[in-house]
Amino acid sequence: EPHGVEKAPGPEGDLHVPLILEERGKEEEPLKVVLGRKLKKRCSWSPARAAALLLDSVPILKWLPQYRIKDWLLGDVMSGVIVGILLAPQSIAYSLLAAQDPIYGLYTSFFSCIIYTFMGTSRHISVGIFGVLCLLVGQVVERELAVAGYVTDVQGNRTGLGSLENGTFPDCDRSCYAIIVGSTVTFTAGVYQVLMGLLQVGFVSVFLSDSLLSGFATGASLTILTSQLKYLLGLKLPRTQGWGSLIKTWIGLLGSLDQTNMCDLITSVLCLLVLVPTKELNERFKSKLKAPIPFELFVVIATTLASHFGHFKEQYGSEVSGHIPTGFMPPQLPAWSLIPRIALDAFSIAIVGFAITVSLSEMFAKKHGYVVDPNQEMYAIGFCNIIPSFFRCFVTSAALTKTLVKESTGCQTQLSSLVTALVLLLILLVIAPFFYSLQKCVLAVIIMVNLRGALRKFCDVPRMWRANRVDAGVWLLTMATSALVNTELGLLLGVLASAFCVLARTQRAQTLQLGQSGDRDVFKELTAYKGLQTLPGVAAFRYEAPIYYANQTLFKKSLYRNTGLDPVKERARRKRLERGKKQEEERKGAEQSPEASSGNFLPHALPFHTLIIDCGPVLFLDTAGVAALKEVRKDFQEFGVQLLLAQCNTSTIDSLRRGGYYDPETGNVERIFHTVGDAVRYGQSLLSQNGDCDTSF
């Protein structure tokens, strides 16, 4: 007989028969069989399987044969050229942030564009240098340089060969060792990302909320902004390390203002006066412009010419980019001995890079109506780090500003990234040496101007606070910790705060009493709506959270408080009264009074004989949750109140069955109520069958 059936014992007026739904049979396969089938599917080999695996691993093989030359080629070429022109000065600039020479920024952008073209599933995102990751890499590089003995004196001169690694890299100067550290971090981060792809953990990106990533990016942007001020002022200060680096940097800056290089300061101010308004104009008129005007490139060309012919380095001591070689250097292996020291740093870098890439790719895929594969994105960004690490590159990910430029200039596929790579190749082979006289303060200005989007998030804080205070709190905590304490710690605290907020919401769930709307089968919270009616003899409540080990005690307390009866306290009170009666009887030698023997120790009777819990919001039950419901049922049954569960989902019903909640031998017959109204009518039929139930005690 189907579950939920209880036969009426007699004629009309007997028990209400609940709605009966016949369940589909479930055949649960043994775990061994399931694992064997999945393993066989994964390990099976056939030409079709090999072809499918190849197409999934190299998505370009899917879309390139379907490429529409007439419709897409012009947009891809135009967007690729424009992004390449914009990317060149930014690549050189962000090399400063990663504590690397300018040529390595160009290498990084070149290789990442090519690899993502073949392996990425997004049609629009631009993979390359991202400021936050450069900051994280730069912090690791500077720390390892200091450990190895490569120091920067108070005048800013780089001195000393590394005492720690001289045996491994005997002829390696500071620049050489910096890129060894940077490429080793990149290799390790890429390995982490590929391993996460193999383990199919692409879903972890959903645990990094938008508020968390936004707060992390904004906090890191403040650190980046502060780190670039020394170039803006022409101060030769070492990069601060450890917790509170932002505050330490400001203290160092304020204490060295008298050493400001006026040539660098004037150049920086002029560049800011040009780039800030022109960037705003590009943004305001982007709908009317076929492509954004590359003002950064114009500024780089103008300031390089001025520095070269004005002899800024020789006459005013201005720091310049220096020699930028052409062509490519031979590949080199990562420093295996460094991996144990940078493994933890590389893991946080891998998580941030993947999360940013997946969030951007999913955002643009949703906007343009296609689907991306998070696990394949993990592979793609992982190999964008592993392969270039052998060619002296540092960590890459998707970059929002360049992705927006690609989209706005007509990009249709990742063929545009190949065009961008060709532009960068031209610069690497021919144009790079001409940037010798480019001042570092100009590169710092380019970085600072590109931080405007992240810093504008401060203006959104009031709106975020009004919309959702929890998300705003996570944003503020992540931002403040990332900026004022430590970047990686900010990310960790943001993740923990987000998880704690989800947990706290289940801890704060309340048991709300329900009322009926007229004669309709609609039951809503009495505290939320007017005109609802309670039903005689029946009390209905809703608990708005799963019931599990962390909140089962709070669930019982909330239910007892709202029903007006705490069975545990009442049982203790009865024992105290009985003990007092016995002592009084022994003292007086009198017989127990009828009132005492009846056990009616409460001053009034309960207004209900049936308690209904609406389990619609209860997404799941664990063992502790089932035990809590058993305890609640037992407590109320002791005082003549029957507990009914309504609107349980199939997962909750399975948990109740496996947990032994339904036990016919003890009289707890399985009754399934698919609506609250069904449970209410059943409870009322109990009253009509048994007459007035005495629920006083």
XYZ file of C-alpha atoms in Angstrom:
697
model
C 0.000 0.000 0.000
C 1.463 3.421 -0.896
C 3.089 5.500 1.816
C 0.805 8.069 3.448
C -2.329 5.930 3.493
C -4.238 5.636 6.721
C -7.590 3.913 6.441
C -10.558 5.614 8.051
C -11.847 3.324 10.773
C -15.495 3.951 10.197
C -18.214 5.969 8.517
C -18.279 9.686 7.779
C -16.857 11.923 10.418
C -13.919 9.616 10.984
C -10.277 10.470 10.244
C -9.526 12.626 7.217
C -7.641 10.681 4.551
C -4.665 12.741 3.340
C -3.806 13.241 -0.311
C -2.003 10.142 -1.553
C 0.736 10.368 -4.181
C 2.228 7.141 -5.414
C 5.987 7.266 -5.232
C 8.221 6.142 -8.038
C 10.377 3.174 -7.205
C 13.992 3.974 -6.407
C 16.658 1.456 -7.135
C 19.799 2.523 -5.336
C 22.882 1.046 -6.909
C 25.717 -0.036 -4.620
C 28.541 2.472 -4.367
C 30.934 -0.057 -5.851
C 28.782 -0.385 -8.969
C 28.444 3.394 -9.364
C 32.178 4.003 -8.990
C 32.955 1.141 -11.363
C 30.647 2.519 -14.039
C 32.084 6.025 -13.766
C 35.642 4.713 -13.798
C 34.873 2.609 -16.853
C 33.369 5.603 -18.592
C 36.423 7.716 -17.813
C 38.961 5.079 -18.767
C 37.221 3.634 -21.815
C 39.012 4.281 -25.080
C 37.642 4.409 -28.601
C 38.130 6.644 -31.627
C 34.911 8.509 -30.824
C 35.942 8.949 -27.204
C 39.398 10.186 -28.244
C 37.866 12.670 -30.702
C 35.421 13.979 -28.091
C 38.207 14.355 -25.528
C 40.352 16.235 -28.026
C 37.508 18.605 -28.942
C 36.739 19.258 -25.277
C 40.393 19.898 -24.424
C 41.088 22.145 -27.423
C 37.827 24.068 -28.038
C 39.257 25.947 -31.025
C 38.780 22.741 -33.021
C 35.031 23.086 -32.457
C 34.464 26.713 -33.401
C 37.169 27.336 -36.004
C 35.579 25.105 -38.717
C 32.335 27.034 -38.183
C 34.028 30.432 -38.369
C 32.030 32.964 -40.415
C 34.685 34.971 -42.185
C 32.406 37.623 -43.677
C 30.580 38.305 -40.424
C 33.316 37.974 -37.812
C 36.766 38.543 -39.318
C 36.701 42.355 -39.458
C 35.510 42.683 -35.853
C 38.071 40.183 -34.576
C 40.946 41.879 -36.409
C 39.934 45.362 -35.279
C 39.478 44.351 -31.638
C 42.727 42.363 -31.658
C 44.771 45.275 -32.993
C 43.252 47.766 -30.555
C 43.750 45.499 -27.529
C 47.330 44.820 -28.630
C 48.064 48.540 -28.843
C 46.537 49.138 -25.405
C 48.149 46.041 -23.908
C 51.742 46.925 -24.769
C 52.174 49.915 -22.414
C 50.099 48.216 -19.713
C 52.254 45.085 -19.912
C 55.370 47.158 -19.421
C 53.719 49.083 -16.567
C 52.452 46.052 -14.669
C 55.917 44.495 -14.795
C 56.872 47.075 -12.159
C 54.091 45.805 -9.921
C 55.325 42.222 -10.253
C 58.918 43.380 -9.485
C 60.084 42.363 -12.977
C 61.812 43.981 -15.936
C 59.486 45.389 -18.661
C 60.317 42.733 -21.262
C 58.776 40.000 -19.088
C 55.407 41.742 -19.086
C 55.395 41.662 -22.893
C 56.351 37.968 -22.858
C 53.520 37.214 -20.448
C 50.831 38.933 -22.511
C 52.092 37.364 -25.753
C 52.088 33.733 -24.609
C 48.824 33.926 -22.649
C 46.942 35.303 -25.657
C 48.043 32.400 -27.849
C 47.406 29.604 -25.355
C 43.953 30.812 -24.291
C 42.918 31.061 -27.949
C 43.345 27.302 -28.287
C 42.095 26.169 -24.874
C 39.549 28.726 -23.636
C 35.774 28.355 -23.915
C 34.904 32.053 -23.662
C 34.638 33.980 -26.915
C 35.209 37.417 -25.437
C 37.500 37.558 -22.408
C 41.023 38.866 -22.756
C 43.596 36.878 -20.801
C 46.746 38.653 -19.763
C 48.219 40.674 -16.941
C 45.904 41.515 -14.038
C 46.916 44.078 -11.416
C 45.897 42.157 -8.291
C 47.837 39.052 -9.357
C 50.867 41.172 -10.229
C 50.739 42.619 -6.721
C 50.622 39.125 -5.178
C 53.498 37.915 -7.362
C 55.521 41.042 -6.595
C 55.134 40.519 -2.851
C 56.477 36.969 -3.116
C 59.345 38.068 -5.388
C 60.443 40.894 -3.086
C 60.293 38.580 -0.065
C 62.434 35.928 -1.738
C 64.875 38.539 -3.002
C 65.364 39.762 0.559
C 65.782 36.186 1.851
C 68.372 35.441 -0.848
C 70.366 38.554 0.014
C 69.384 40.847 -2.867
C 68.804 44.113 -1.028
C 67.868 47.677 -1.869
C 69.740 50.353 0.036
C 68.220 53.621 1.203
C 69.221 55.310 -2.048
C 67.309 52.671 -3.983
C 70.361 50.972 -5.457
C 70.052 47.197 -5.839
C 73.091 45.573 -4.284
C 74.443 42.197 -3.322
C 74.302 38.725 -4.739
C 72.086 36.265 -2.950
C 73.873 34.450 -0.201
C 71.231 31.713 -0.005
C 70.965 30.697 -3.648
C 74.435 31.492 -4.957
C 75.227 27.799 -5.213
C 72.261 27.186 -7.497
C 72.380 30.452 -9.477
C 76.014 31.616 -9.238
C 75.849 34.115 -12.120
C 72.341 35.416 -11.433
C 71.896 39.121 -10.692
C 68.842 40.649 -9.024
C 66.753 40.892 -12.223
C 67.574 37.305 -13.166
C 66.672 35.953 -9.734
C 63.439 38.002 -9.659
C 62.117 36.372 -12.826
C 63.221 32.941 -11.586
C 61.080 33.432 -8.496
C 58.206 34.905 -10.537
C 58.203 32.094 -13.102
C 58.407 29.442 -10.351
C 55.370 30.959 -8.627
C 53.606 30.999 -11.986
C 54.445 27.361 -12.705
C 53.227 26.238 -9.272
C 49.990 28.229 -9.551
C 49.365 26.706 -12.982
C 49.909 23.189 -11.644
C 47.377 23.871 -8.886
C 44.837 25.066 -11.448
C 45.308 22.048 -13.732
C 45.014 19.682 -10.752
C 41.774 21.382 -9.722
C 40.537 20.898 -13.266
C 41.432 17.199 -13.164
C 39.582 16.841 -9.874
C 36.549 18.590 -11.398
C 36.445 21.272 -8.710
C 35.454 24.113 -11.001
C 32.375 24.540 -8.844
C 34.491 26.162 -6.094
C 34.107 29.469 -7.910
C 30.516 29.694 -6.674
C 31.826 30.001 -3.101
C 33.627 33.235 -3.995
C 30.770 35.728 -3.953
C 30.695 38.923 -5.973
C 30.931 41.018 -2.815
C 33.988 39.043 -1.695
C 35.817 39.377 -5.029
C 34.878 43.044 -5.327
C 36.082 43.822 -1.801
C 39.294 41.885 -2.379
C 39.973 43.706 -5.659
C 39.277 47.097 -4.083
C 41.521 46.426 -1.080
C 44.294 45.170 -3.338
C 43.821 48.238 -5.534
C 44.503 50.490 -2.549
C 47.725 48.567 -1.939
C 48.671 48.848 -5.620
C 47.921 52.574 -5.618
C 50.093 53.104 -2.560
C 52.945 51.033 -3.980
C 53.052 53.191 -7.121
C 53.208 56.535 -5.329
C 56.976 56.228 -4.866
C 57.423 56.140 -8.656
C 54.995 59.027 -9.046
C 57.142 61.130 -6.672
C 60.454 59.763 -7.896
C 61.338 58.341 -4.470
C 63.778 55.447 -4.261
C 62.274 53.348 -1.494
C 62.344 49.563 -1.010
C 59.010 47.753 -1.164
C 57.660 47.072 2.319
C 56.940 43.483 3.313
C 54.744 41.752 5.869
C 51.469 42.718 7.481
C 50.431 46.348 7.405
C 52.551 47.075 4.327
C 50.162 49.824 3.194
C 50.584 51.748 6.457
C 54.351 51.174 6.450
C 54.559 52.453 2.871
C 52.646 55.628 3.727
C 54.943 56.241 6.696
C 57.960 55.830 4.433
C 56.466 58.125 1.784
C 55.622 60.881 4.243
C 59.085 60.668 5.765
C 60.798 61.006 2.369
C 58.779 63.794 0.758
C 61.792 66.107 0.911
C 63.569 63.772 -1.540
C 60.861 64.084 -4.224
C 62.205 64.170 -7.779
C 60.532 67.232 -9.292
C 61.033 65.994 -12.851
C 59.121 62.780 -12.097
C 56.454 64.650 -10.136
C 55.809 67.173 -12.935
C 55.741 64.394 -15.546
C 53.296 62.377 -13.410
C 50.958 65.314 -12.871
C 50.907 66.116 -16.591
C 50.188 62.485 -17.459
C 47.362 62.355 -14.905
C 45.877 65.563 -16.311
C 45.844 63.965 -19.753
C 44.855 60.366 -18.984
C 42.101 60.825 -16.384
C 39.877 63.133 -18.500
C 40.554 61.222 -21.719
C 39.713 57.901 -20.058
C 36.451 59.415 -18.884
C 35.733 60.681 -22.406
C 36.421 57.218 -23.824
C 34.012 55.720 -21.322
C 31.305 58.334 -21.801
C 31.309 58.149 -25.587
C 32.057 54.435 -25.982
C 28.683 53.894 -27.658
C 29.559 56.454 -30.338
C 33.202 55.512 -30.822
C 33.982 52.516 -33.001
C 37.043 51.915 -30.837
C 38.494 53.604 -27.743
C 41.221 56.119 -28.517
C 44.590 54.731 -27.259
C 45.601 57.783 -25.234
C 47.924 55.638 -23.106
C 49.987 54.839 -26.179
C 50.114 58.528 -27.142
C 51.275 59.451 -23.627
C 53.931 56.719 -23.678
C 55.270 57.892 -27.040
C 55.260 61.575 -26.053
C 56.912 61.073 -22.669
C 59.511 58.675 -24.107
C 60.514 61.262 -26.712
C 60.605 64.025 -24.094
C 62.715 61.899 -21.735
C 65.107 60.873 -24.513
C 65.734 64.306 -25.971
C 65.522 66.068 -22.600
C 68.032 63.678 -21.010
C 65.817 63.299 -17.932
C 67.842 60.396 -16.556
C 71.233 62.119 -16.846
C 70.199 65.655 -15.848
C 67.442 65.065 -13.282
C 68.068 61.502 -12.052
C 64.722 60.234 -13.312
C 64.259 56.444 -13.288
C 63.653 54.971 -16.763
C 62.747 51.532 -18.050
C 66.242 50.859 -19.337
C 67.290 48.410 -22.001
C 64.490 46.212 -23.320
C 65.898 43.416 -25.494
C 64.255 42.191 -28.672
C 63.329 38.622 -29.487
C 62.949 35.742 -27.037
C 65.245 34.216 -24.492
C 65.844 30.462 -24.365
C 63.448 28.570 -22.088
C 64.463 27.713 -18.532
C 63.115 25.353 -15.888
C 61.517 26.609 -12.676
C 63.630 26.631 -9.526
C 62.459 23.397 -7.905
C 64.143 24.302 -4.613
C 61.914 27.370 -4.292
C 58.599 25.531 -4.593
C 58.283 24.511 -0.904
C 58.695 28.158 0.145
C 56.224 29.631 -2.337
C 53.669 26.790 -2.506
C 51.139 28.428 -0.171
C 51.426 31.796 -1.927
C 50.954 30.097 -5.295
C 47.777 28.387 -4.058
C 46.058 31.675 -3.152
C 47.210 33.166 -6.455
C 45.779 30.156 -8.323
C 42.398 30.501 -6.599
C 42.156 34.249 -7.272
C 43.208 33.895 -10.918
C 40.736 31.116 -11.584
C 37.861 32.845 -9.778
C 38.344 36.069 -11.731
C 38.614 34.229 -15.051
C 35.518 32.087 -14.494
C 33.388 34.955 -13.150
C 34.240 37.149 -16.150
C 33.799 34.355 -18.699
C 30.403 33.382 -17.249
C 29.300 37.012 -17.134
C 30.032 37.609 -20.840
C 28.727 34.172 -21.852
C 25.406 34.934 -20.182
C 25.311 38.343 -21.843
C 25.885 36.922 -25.336
C 23.929 33.684 -24.987
C 26.463 30.855 -24.905
C 27.901 28.490 -22.287
C 31.393 28.178 -20.820
C 32.849 25.149 -19.047
C 34.366 26.103 -15.638
C 36.581 23.015 -15.554
C 37.933 23.675 -19.042
C 38.541 27.285 -17.999
C 40.593 25.862 -15.136
C 42.671 23.884 -17.626
C 43.021 26.868 -19.940
C 44.189 29.343 -17.324
C 46.410 26.651 -15.785
C 48.258 26.051 -19.043
C 48.369 29.828 -19.617
C 50.584 29.812 -16.528
C 52.489 26.521 -16.856
C 53.757 26.856 -20.437
C 54.757 30.567 -20.283
C 56.567 29.962 -16.972
C 59.304 28.237 -18.992
C 59.709 31.453 -21.034
C 60.181 33.860 -18.097
C 56.564 34.935 -17.620
C 54.447 35.585 -14.545
C 50.842 34.828 -13.548
C 47.927 35.738 -15.817
C 44.138 35.713 -15.676
C 41.229 37.412 -17.404
C 41.299 41.217 -17.244
C 38.041 43.166 -17.127
C 39.094 46.427 -18.789
C 40.666 44.749 -21.809
C 37.726 42.353 -22.082
C 35.346 45.302 -22.206
C 37.488 46.862 -24.943
C 37.389 43.628 -26.960
C 33.644 43.377 -26.642
C 33.005 47.016 -27.539
C 35.219 46.851 -30.655
C 33.403 43.946 -32.290
C 35.138 40.830 -30.956
C 33.287 37.641 -31.901
C 35.799 34.846 -31.173
C 39.221 34.270 -29.649
C 40.785 34.801 -33.075
C 41.118 38.399 -31.891
C 43.609 37.179 -29.253
C 45.824 35.793 -32.028
C 45.772 39.209 -33.689
C 46.703 40.772 -30.329
C 49.609 38.310 -30.073
C 50.828 39.367 -33.536
C 50.814 43.029 -32.481
C 52.789 42.150 -29.335
C 55.180 40.045 -31.427
C 55.879 43.079 -33.616
C 56.651 45.114 -30.516
C 58.875 42.367 -29.092
C 60.886 41.980 -32.293
C 61.155 45.600 -33.443
C 59.731 48.341 -31.225
C 60.668 47.324 -27.645
C 64.171 48.943 -27.541
C 62.637 52.357 -28.276
C 61.080 52.355 -24.783
C 64.534 52.666 -23.157
C 63.924 56.275 -22.004
C 60.338 55.712 -20.834
C 60.093 56.995 -17.252
C 58.834 54.625 -14.577
C 56.613 57.356 -13.193
C 54.640 57.243 -16.481
C 54.147 53.512 -16.064
C 52.980 54.110 -12.484
C 50.437 56.665 -13.712
C 49.084 54.148 -16.251
C 48.604 51.604 -13.456
C 46.905 54.126 -11.164
C 44.536 55.365 -13.854
C 43.450 51.803 -14.594
C 42.465 51.360 -10.938
C 39.597 53.842 -11.239
C 36.964 51.124 -11.690
C 37.908 49.279 -8.507
C 38.216 52.481 -6.456
C 34.777 53.631 -7.612
C 33.299 50.769 -5.591
C 33.586 53.022 -2.536
C 30.784 55.127 -4.013
C 28.584 52.020 -4.142
C 28.920 51.202 -0.435
C 25.759 53.116 0.648
C 23.722 51.377 -2.052
C 25.185 47.989 -1.092
C 24.379 48.658 2.570
C 20.760 49.466 1.759
C 20.400 46.423 -0.507
C 22.023 43.802 1.733
C 23.930 44.560 4.916
C 25.481 41.102 5.069
C 27.059 41.421 1.615
C 28.145 44.973 2.418
C 29.751 43.739 5.642
C 31.652 41.005 3.779
C 32.818 43.609 1.249
C 34.026 46.025 3.941
C 35.799 43.300 5.940
C 37.544 41.848 2.882
C 38.518 45.261 1.552
C 39.844 46.571 4.890
C 41.812 43.406 5.690
C 43.279 43.155 2.183
C 44.388 46.776 2.264
C 45.440 47.348 5.868
C 46.710 43.943 7.017
C 47.606 41.445 4.302
C 46.256 40.692 0.827
C 46.076 36.907 1.201
C 44.628 37.204 4.697
C 41.929 39.495 3.293
C 40.908 36.812 0.805
C 40.900 34.117 3.502
C 38.858 36.211 5.937
C 36.434 37.087 3.146
C 35.846 33.411 2.375
C 35.417 32.587 6.075
C 33.096 35.559 6.603
C 30.927 34.528 3.647
C 30.690 30.960 4.949
C 29.962 32.184 8.472
C 27.182 34.457 7.184
C 25.505 31.512 5.457
C 25.832 29.457 8.637
C 24.590 32.356 10.781
C 21.450 32.676 8.688
C 20.515 29.102 9.568
C 21.251 29.900 13.219
C 18.940 32.901 13.219
C 15.986 31.125 11.615
C 12.748 31.487 13.571
C 9.746 29.245 14.128
C 6.805 31.300 12.847
C 3.155 30.592 13.577
C 0.920 30.229 10.522
C -2.644 31.398 9.984
C -5.194 30.569 7.295
C -6.530 33.071 4.773
C -10.309 32.614 4.932
C -11.475 29.308 3.511
C -8.577 29.034 1.099
C -5.806 26.519 1.456
C -3.299 29.329 2.025
C -1.224 29.467 5.225
C 1.102 32.387 5.897
C 2.946 33.923 8.851
C 0.678 35.701 11.324
C 3.327 38.358 11.938
C 3.638 39.208 8.234
C 0.024 39.469 7.031
C -3.235 40.831 8.376
C -6.583 39.029 8.389
C -5.228 35.536 8.957
C -7.061 33.183 11.281
C -5.783 30.547 13.685
C -7.632 27.244 13.781
C -9.191 25.730 16.919
C -7.324 22.765 18.295
C -4.541 22.984 15.679
C -1.347 25.057 15.722
C 0.786 25.335 12.577
C 4.366 26.587 12.559
C 7.053 26.979 9.905
C 10.805 26.666 10.480
C 12.704 28.534 7.771
C 15.991 26.638 7.621
C 17.399 23.121 7.344
C 17.540 21.249 10.650
C 21.013 19.862 11.259
C 23.621 19.455 13.973
C 24.500 23.157 14.184
C 20.986 24.518 14.740
C 18.884 21.618 16.078
C 19.068 22.980 19.641
C 18.006 26.437 18.458
C 15.140 24.865 16.499
C 13.774 23.165 19.614
C 14.138 26.287 21.751
C 12.379 28.432 19.154
C 9.541 25.914 18.761
C 9.020 25.534 22.521
C 9.079 29.298 23.032
C 6.516 30.013 20.325
C 4.151 27.195 21.318
C 4.196 28.382 24.924
C 5.317 25.006 26.221
C 8.816 23.845 27.030
C 8.366 20.143 27.846
C 11.814 19.871 29.385
C 11.203 22.702 31.856
C 7.661 21.537 32.515
C 8.863 18.027 33.267
C 11.394 19.392 35.738
C 8.727 21.559 37.342
C 6.435 18.573 37.756
C 9.179 16.600 39.449
C 9.819 19.442 41.854
C 6.110 19.677 42.692
C 5.809 15.934 43.202
C 8.839 15.952 45.445
C 7.366 18.817 47.442
C 4.032 16.994 47.774
C 5.731 13.877 49.037
C 7.709 15.833 51.600
C 4.547 17.582 52.756
C 2.711 14.243 53.003
C 5.489 12.693 55.007
C 5.524 15.683 57.327
C 1.783 15.863 57.869
C 1.051 12.171 57.380
C -1.802 13.115 55.111
C -2.920 11.287 52.006
C -2.187 12.647 48.591
C -4.914 14.974 47.387
C -6.897 14.089 44.236
C -5.614 17.202 42.576
C -2.026 16.195 43.155
C -2.567 12.645 41.975
C -4.098 13.842 38.749
C -0.799 15.413 37.774
C -2.446 18.619 36.514
C 0.286 21.049 37.497
C -0.190 23.671 34.763
C -2.504 26.573 35.523
C -4.232 26.311 32.144
C -4.849 23.908 29.285
C -3.046 24.109 25.924
C -5.192 25.639 23.181
C -4.265 22.895 20.681
C -4.104 19.128 20.510
C -2.248 18.886 17.177
C 1.011 20.624 16.304
C 1.901 20.941 12.601
C 5.373 21.869 11.351
C 5.556 23.133 7.767
C 8.807 21.583 6.506
C 8.723 23.273 3.089
C 11.797 25.445 3.874
C 13.633 22.482 5.454
C 15.948 21.587 2.580
C 17.611 18.682 4.367
C 17.904 16.814 7.650
C 20.964 15.164 9.069
C 21.064 12.570 11.846
C 20.942 15.265 14.524
C 17.963 16.889 12.802
C 15.983 13.637 12.730
C 16.850 13.025 16.381
C 15.622 16.538 17.236
C 12.256 15.882 15.556
C 11.964 12.570 17.402
C 12.618 14.344 20.694
C 10.076 17.067 19.916
C 7.449 14.461 19.018
C 8.117 12.496 22.211
C 7.988 15.612 24.387
C 4.660 16.795 23.005
C 3.125 13.320 23.001
C 3.831 13.142 26.718
C 1.400 16.026 27.169
C -1.236 14.770 24.734
C -0.195 16.753 21.637
C 0.322 15.020 18.301
C 3.077 16.241 15.960
C 2.490 16.255 12.172
C 5.022 17.158 9.470
C 3.746 18.785 6.273
C 5.255 19.630 2.870
C 8.419 17.564 3.369
C 10.497 17.226 0.219
C 11.601 13.782 -0.925
C 15.100 14.212 0.525
C 13.651 15.066 3.932
C 11.250 12.090 3.792
C 14.126 9.744 2.938
C 16.128 11.121 5.872
C 13.157 10.575 8.199
C 12.771 6.980 7.025
C 16.459 6.141 7.284
C 16.645 7.814 10.680
C 13.820 5.699 12.091
C 11.395 8.574 12.618
C 8.526 6.403 11.370
C 8.178 3.277 13.499
C 4.809 1.427 13.336
C 5.789 -0.780 16.284
C 5.781 2.239 18.593
C 2.610 3.655 17.077
C 4.378 6.259 14.927
C 2.736 5.371 11.618
C 4.107 7.058 8.530
C 1.796 9.854 7.479
C 2.814 12.142 4.637
C 0.993 15.453 4.199
C 1.780 17.226 0.950
C 0.086 20.469 2.034
C -0.400 22.259 5.334
C -4.160 22.288 4.688
C -4.191 18.502 4.416
C -2.445 18.224 7.786
C -4.853 20.753 9.337
C -7.909 18.829 8.166
C -6.428 15.615 9.500
C -5.802 17.249 12.867
C -9.346 18.611 13.015
C -10.723 15.172 12.191
C -8.914 13.837 15.237
C -10.854 16.302 17.372
C -14.193 15.380 15.768
C -13.476 11.673 16.260
C -12.235 11.820 19.842
C -14.327 14.723 21.054
C -12.814 17.444 23.159
C -9.281 16.343 23.890
C -7.991 17.265 27.308
C -4.549 18.746 26.821
C -4.199 20.130 30.302
C -1.568 18.653 32.513
